[in-house]
Amino acid sequence: MLTVRELPPAEFSRLAHLPIGQARVLDPTQVVVLVVEDDGEIVATWAAFSVVHVDGLWIDPASRQRIGVTRRVVEGMRAALTARQVAEVVTITTAPEVATLAQKVGGTRIPGDLWCIRPSFEGGPLCLLPSRS
Amino acid sequence: MSLPMPLVVRELPAEEWHRLTGVGHFADPTFPIPSPASAAILAVEEPDGTIVGYWWAFTSVHVEPLWIAEAHRHRTGLVRRLWRAMGELLGRSGVSHAYAIIAQAEAPTIVSQATRLGFQRVPGDLYFIRVGSDADGPGTPAG
């Protein structure tokens, strides 16, 4: 019989041999793991955790050529993130200049796509992200 | 010839976020200003306070990776039950949106399930950045 439940941190050791246990550090203060069990055997897992996104970079066209503006924005964002002890972020972009910026600050392309959902199953506008960030 | 006055780059306090209304993306009234509870906004201002740029960071919840043992992958309703439990968990935590990165290698099996559950692909290329890293060389002082 299948059961679905949130796995208590005390049982996280049961995940060690599964893909989730090998893919990331399972810090119980940072991640929640749901499991499906079939007579006690874990047959499915799904995790939820926080990620910081940096998005929506916009500079007025008239100011884009101002010397050093981009560098100062990058430095400002780095300072804001460091002050919050954020060590890693992701960003998504459709703008080539932002992709170039991401690479210049050491970003690496993730070979995949970002998907979004509203967990409440409600209708309405979905998952707004700026189109040129 | 006069040089332009230096731009001011600073973190915008939440009580000033209303100033973004009508600026950039926020010229579109359906585009929501982020919640101060989960976001920070950096503003670029002219010396007179006119906002000429911004960038924001926000904390989001990711739901990944989804893994199902091979022998159970075609079991009817398993993914939907798992998603219902995840949706309830996120709902209890007040999470309005959740994201998932689906790797290209997983896409053939995961995308159809994600679409059926209601996930929407966000257009664009994804980058992972370590905050401390900087591949850029010395820069030019801001003007």
CSV table of C-alpha atoms in Angstrom, one decimal:
chain,number,residue,atom,x,y,z
A,1,MET,CA,0.0,0.0,0.0
A,2,LEU,CA,1.3,3.4,-1.0
A,3,THR,CA,1.6,6.2,1.6
A,4,VAL,CA,2.8,9.8,1.1
A,5,ARG,CA,4.3,11.7,4.0
A,6,GLU,CA,6.9,14.2,5.0
A,7,LEU,CA,10.1,12.4,6.0
A,8,PRO,CA,11.3,13.4,9.4
A,9,PRO,CA,14.9,14.5,9.5
A,10,ALA,CA,15.7,11.6,11.8
A,11,GLU,CA,15.0,9.3,8.9
A,12,PHE,CA,17.1,11.3,6.3
A,13,SER,CA,19.7,8.5,6.5
A,14,ARG,CA,17.2,6.4,4.5
A,15,LEU,CA,17.8,8.7,1.5
A,16,ALA,CA,21.5,8.2,1.3
A,17,HIS,CA,21.4,5.5,-1.4
A,18,LEU,CA,18.7,7.4,-3.4
A,19,PRO,CA,19.4,10.0,-6.1
A,20,ILE,CA,18.3,12.8,-3.7
A,21,GLY,CA,20.8,11.7,-1.1
A,22,GLN,CA,23.6,11.8,-3.6
A,23,ALA,CA,22.6,15.0,-5.4
A,24,ARG,CA,22.6,17.5,-2.5
A,25,VAL,CA,23.4,18.0,1.1
A,26,LEU,CA,20.3,17.1,3.1
A,27,ASP,CA,20.4,19.8,5.7
A,28,PRO,CA,17.1,19.5,7.6
A,29,THR,CA,17.0,23.2,8.3
A,30,GLN,CA,17.0,23.9,4.6
A,31,VAL,CA,15.0,21.1,2.9
A,32,VAL,CA,11.8,19.3,3.3
A,33,VAL,CA,11.5,15.9,1.7
A,34,LEU,CA,8.2,14.1,0.8
A,35,VAL,CA,8.4,10.4,0.3
A,36,VAL,CA,6.1,7.8,-1.2
A,37,GLU,CA,6.5,4.5,0.6
A,38,ASP,CA,5.3,1.1,-0.6
A,39,ASP,CA,5.0,-1.1,2.5
A,40,GLY,CA,7.8,0.9,4.1
A,41,GLU,CA,10.1,1.0,1.1
A,42,ILE,CA,10.8,4.5,-0.3
A,43,VAL,CA,9.7,4.4,-4.0
A,44,ALA,CA,9.5,8.2,-4.7
A,45,THR,CA,10.9,11.4,-3.3
A,46,TRP,CA,10.4,15.1,-3.9
A,47,ALA,CA,12.2,17.9,-2.0
A,48,ALA,CA,11.4,21.5,-1.4
A,49,PHE,CA,14.0,24.1,-0.5
A,50,SER,CA,14.7,27.8,-0.8
A,51,VAL,CA,16.7,29.3,-3.7
A,52,VAL,CA,17.6,32.9,-4.1
A,53,HIS,CA,16.9,34.3,-7.6
A,54,VAL,CA,18.5,37.5,-8.9
A,55,ASP,CA,16.2,38.8,-11.7
A,56,GLY,CA,14.8,41.8,-13.3
A,57,LEU,CA,17.9,43.8,-14.1
A,58,TRP,CA,16.7,47.0,-15.9
A,59,ILE,CA,18.7,50.1,-16.8
A,60,ASP,CA,17.0,52.9,-18.5
A,61,PRO,CA,18.3,53.0,-22.1
A,62,ALA,CA,19.5,56.5,-21.7
A,63,SER,CA,21.8,55.4,-18.8
A,64,ARG,CA,23.1,52.1,-20.2
A,65,GLN,CA,26.2,53.6,-21.6
A,66,ARG,CA,27.2,55.5,-18.4
A,67,ILE,CA,30.6,54.3,-17.5
A,68,GLY,CA,30.7,51.7,-14.7
A,69,VAL,CA,27.0,51.6,-14.0
A,70,THR,CA,26.7,47.9,-14.6
A,71,ARG,CA,29.8,47.2,-12.5
A,72,ARG,CA,28.4,49.3,-9.6
A,73,VAL,CA,25.0,47.5,-9.8
A,74,VAL,CA,26.8,44.1,-9.7
A,75,GLU,CA,28.9,45.3,-6.7
A,76,GLY,CA,25.8,46.6,-5.0
A,77,MET,CA,24.0,43.3,-5.5
A,78,ARG,CA,27.0,41.3,-4.3
A,79,ALA,CA,27.1,43.4,-1.1
A,80,ALA,CA,23.4,43.0,-0.5
A,81,LEU,CA,23.6,39.2,-0.9
A,82,THR,CA,26.8,38.9,1.2
A,83,ALA,CA,25.2,40.9,4.0
A,84,ARG,CA,22.4,38.3,4.0
A,85,GLN,CA,24.9,35.5,3.9
A,86,VAL,CA,23.6,34.3,0.5
A,87,ALA,CA,26.4,32.2,-1.1
A,88,GLU,CA,24.6,31.1,-4.3
A,89,VAL,CA,22.0,32.4,-6.6
A,90,VAL,CA,20.3,31.6,-9.9
A,91,THR,CA,19.3,34.0,-12.6
A,92,ILE,CA,17.2,33.5,-15.7
A,93,THR,CA,17.5,35.7,-18.7
A,94,THR,CA,16.3,36.1,-22.3
A,95,ALA,CA,18.6,39.1,-22.8
A,96,PRO,CA,22.0,38.3,-24.3
A,97,GLU,CA,23.6,41.2,-22.4
A,98,VAL,CA,22.5,39.8,-19.1
A,99,ALA,CA,23.7,36.3,-20.1
A,100,THR,CA,27.1,37.9,-20.9
A,101,LEU,CA,27.0,39.7,-17.5
A,102,ALA,CA,26.2,36.4,-15.7
A,103,GLN,CA,29.2,34.8,-17.3
A,104,LYS,CA,31.4,37.7,-16.5
A,105,VAL,CA,30.7,37.4,-12.8
A,106,GLY,CA,31.5,33.7,-12.9
A,107,GLY,CA,28.0,32.2,-13.6
A,108,THR,CA,27.7,28.9,-15.2
A,109,ARG,CA,24.9,27.9,-17.5
A,110,ILE,CA,22.5,25.3,-16.1
A,111,PRO,CA,21.6,22.8,-18.8
A,112,GLY,CA,17.9,22.8,-18.2
A,113,ASP,CA,14.8,24.9,-18.0
A,114,LEU,CA,13.0,26.7,-15.2
A,115,TRP,CA,9.4,25.7,-14.6
A,116,CYS,CA,6.9,27.4,-12.3
A,117,ILE,CA,3.7,26.5,-10.6
A,118,ARG,CA,1.2,28.0,-8.2
A,119,PRO,CA,0.7,25.4,-5.5
A,120,SER,CA,-2.7,26.6,-4.5
A,121,PHE,CA,-4.1,25.3,-7.8
A,122,GLU,CA,-5.8,28.7,-8.2
A,123,GLY,CA,-6.2,30.4,-11.6
A,124,GLY,CA,-5.0,33.8,-12.4
A,125,PRO,CA,-1.6,35.2,-13.6
A,126,LEU,CA,1.1,32.6,-13.4
A,127,CYS,CA,4.6,32.9,-12.3
A,128,LEU,CA,5.5,36.4,-13.5
A,129,LEU,CA,9.1,37.0,-14.2
A,130,PRO,CA,10.4,39.9,-16.3
A,131,SER,CA,10.8,39.1,-19.9
A,132,ARG,CA,14.2,40.8,-20.2
A,133,SER,CA,16.0,40.0,-17.0
B,1,MET,CA,31.9,70.3,-21.4
B,2,SER,CA,30.4,69.0,-18.2
B,3,LEU,CA,30.6,65.5,-16.9
B,4,PRO,CA,27.4,63.8,-15.8
B,5,MET,CA,26.9,63.6,-12.1
B,6,PRO,CA,27.6,60.2,-10.6
B,7,LEU,CA,24.7,57.8,-10.4
B,8,VAL,CA,23.7,56.5,-6.9
B,9,VAL,CA,23.5,52.8,-6.5
B,10,ARG,CA,21.8,51.7,-3.2
B,11,GLU,CA,19.5,49.1,-1.7
B,12,LEU,CA,16.0,50.6,-1.8
B,13,PRO,CA,14.3,50.6,1.5
B,14,ALA,CA,10.9,48.8,1.4
B,15,GLU,CA,9.1,52.1,2.2
B,16,GLU,CA,10.4,53.4,-1.1
B,17,TRP,CA,9.4,50.5,-3.3
B,18,HIS,CA,6.2,52.3,-4.4
B,19,ARG,CA,8.5,54.6,-6.4
B,20,LEU,CA,9.1,51.8,-8.8
B,21,THR,CA,5.5,52.1,-10.0
B,22,GLY,CA,5.6,53.0,-13.7
B,23,VAL,CA,9.3,52.3,-14.0
B,24,GLY,CA,10.8,49.6,-16.2
B,25,HIS,CA,8.9,46.3,-15.9
B,26,PHE,CA,6.5,48.0,-13.4
B,27,ALA,CA,5.1,50.2,-16.2
B,28,ASP,CA,3.0,47.2,-16.8
B,29,PRO,CA,0.3,47.4,-14.0
B,30,THR,CA,-0.1,43.6,-14.0
B,31,PHE,CA,3.6,43.2,-13.1
B,32,PRO,CA,3.7,42.9,-9.3
B,33,ILE,CA,6.2,44.7,-7.2
B,34,PRO,CA,8.0,41.9,-5.1
B,35,SER,CA,7.1,41.4,-1.5
B,36,PRO,CA,9.6,43.0,1.0
B,37,ALA,CA,9.3,39.8,3.0
B,38,SER,CA,11.2,37.8,0.4
B,39,ALA,CA,13.0,40.3,-1.8
B,40,ALA,CA,15.6,43.0,-1.9
B,41,ILE,CA,15.8,45.7,-4.5
B,42,LEU,CA,18.8,47.6,-5.6
B,43,ALA,CA,18.1,51.0,-7.3
B,44,VAL,CA,20.2,53.1,-9.6
B,45,GLU,CA,19.3,56.8,-9.2
B,46,GLU,CA,20.2,60.1,-10.7
B,47,PRO,CA,21.4,62.6,-8.1
B,48,ASP,CA,17.9,64.1,-8.1
B,49,GLY,CA,16.4,60.7,-7.1
B,50,THR,CA,15.1,59.6,-10.5
B,51,ILE,CA,15.2,55.9,-10.7
B,52,VAL,CA,17.1,54.9,-13.9
B,53,GLY,CA,17.7,51.2,-13.0
B,54,TYR,CA,17.1,48.4,-10.6
B,55,TRP,CA,17.8,44.8,-9.9
B,56,TRP,CA,16.2,42.6,-7.4
B,57,ALA,CA,16.8,39.4,-5.5
B,58,PHE,CA,14.1,37.2,-4.1
B,59,THR,CA,13.9,34.0,-2.2
B,60,SER,CA,11.8,31.3,-3.9
B,61,VAL,CA,10.9,27.7,-3.2
B,62,HIS,CA,12.1,25.1,-5.5
B,63,VAL,CA,10.5,21.7,-5.7
B,64,GLU,CA,13.1,19.2,-7.0
B,65,PRO,CA,14.3,16.7,-7.7
B,66,LEU,CA,11.4,14.4,-8.3
B,67,TRP,CA,12.5,10.8,-8.3
B,68,ILE,CA,10.3,7.7,-8.8
B,69,ALA,CA,11.7,4.2,-8.7
B,70,GLU,CA,11.6,2.6,-12.1
B,71,ALA,CA,9.1,0.0,-11.1
B,72,HIS,CA,6.6,2.6,-10.0
B,73,ARG,CA,6.9,5.1,-12.8
B,74,HIS,CA,3.7,4.0,-14.5
B,75,ARG,CA,1.6,3.7,-11.4
B,76,THR,CA,-1.6,5.6,-11.8
B,77,GLY,CA,-2.0,8.6,-9.6
B,78,LEU,CA,1.4,8.4,-7.8
B,79,VAL,CA,2.7,11.7,-9.1
B,80,ARG,CA,-0.6,13.4,-8.6
B,81,ARG,CA,-0.7,12.2,-4.9
B,82,LEU,CA,2.8,13.3,-4.4
B,83,TRP,CA,2.0,16.7,-5.9
B,84,ARG,CA,-1.1,17.1,-3.8
B,85,ALA,CA,0.9,16.5,-0.7
B,86,MET,CA,3.6,19.0,-1.9
B,87,GLY,CA,0.9,21.5,-2.7
B,88,GLU,CA,-0.6,21.2,0.7
B,89,LEU,CA,2.8,21.5,2.3
B,90,LEU,CA,3.6,24.6,0.4
B,91,GLY,CA,0.1,26.0,0.9
B,92,ARG,CA,0.5,25.6,4.7
B,93,SER,CA,3.8,27.6,4.5
B,94,GLY,CA,2.2,30.4,2.5
B,95,VAL,CA,4.1,29.7,-0.7
B,96,SER,CA,2.4,31.2,-3.7
B,97,HIS,CA,4.8,30.1,-6.4
B,98,ALA,CA,7.2,27.3,-6.6
B,99,TYR,CA,9.9,26.6,-9.2
B,100,ALA,CA,11.7,23.5,-10.5
B,101,ILE,CA,14.7,23.2,-12.7
B,102,ILE,CA,14.2,20.3,-15.1
B,103,ALA,CA,17.5,19.2,-16.5
B,104,GLN,CA,17.7,18.5,-20.2
B,105,ALA,CA,18.5,14.8,-19.5
B,106,GLU,CA,15.3,14.4,-17.5
B,107,ALA,CA,13.1,16.4,-19.8
B,108,PRO,CA,11.7,13.5,-21.9
B,109,THR,CA,10.2,11.9,-18.8
B,110,ILE,CA,9.5,14.8,-16.5
B,111,VAL,CA,8.1,17.5,-18.8
B,112,SER,CA,4.9,15.8,-19.6
B,113,GLN,CA,4.2,15.1,-15.9
B,114,ALA,CA,5.1,18.7,-15.0
B,115,THR,CA,2.8,20.1,-17.7
B,116,ARG,CA,-0.1,17.9,-16.6
B,117,LEU,CA,0.4,19.1,-13.0
B,118,GLY,CA,0.2,22.7,-14.2
B,119,PHE,CA,3.8,23.7,-14.3
B,120,GLN,CA,4.7,26.4,-16.9
B,121,ARG,CA,8.1,26.8,-18.5
B,122,VAL,CA,9.7,30.1,-17.8
B,123,PRO,CA,11.5,31.3,-21.0
B,124,GLY,CA,15.2,32.1,-20.8
B,125,ASP,CA,18.6,30.7,-20.0
B,126,LEU,CA,19.4,29.7,-16.5
B,127,TYR,CA,22.7,30.6,-14.7
B,128,PHE,CA,24.1,29.5,-11.4
B,129,ILE,CA,26.3,32.1,-9.7
B,130,ARG,CA,28.5,31.8,-6.6
B,131,VAL,CA,28.2,35.2,-5.0
B,132,GLY,CA,31.8,35.4,-4.1
B,133,SER,CA,33.1,34.6,-7.5
B,134,ASP,CA,34.1,37.2,-10.0
B,135,ALA,CA,35.7,36.3,-13.3
B,136,ASP,CA,35.7,39.9,-14.3
B,137,GLY,CA,38.8,42.0,-14.2
B,138,PRO,CA,39.3,45.4,-12.6
B,139,GLY,CA,36.6,47.8,-13.7
B,140,THR,CA,36.1,51.4,-14.5
B,141,PRO,CA,34.9,53.7,-11.8
B,142,ALA,CA,31.2,54.6,-12.2
B,143,GLY,CA,30.5,57.9,-13.9
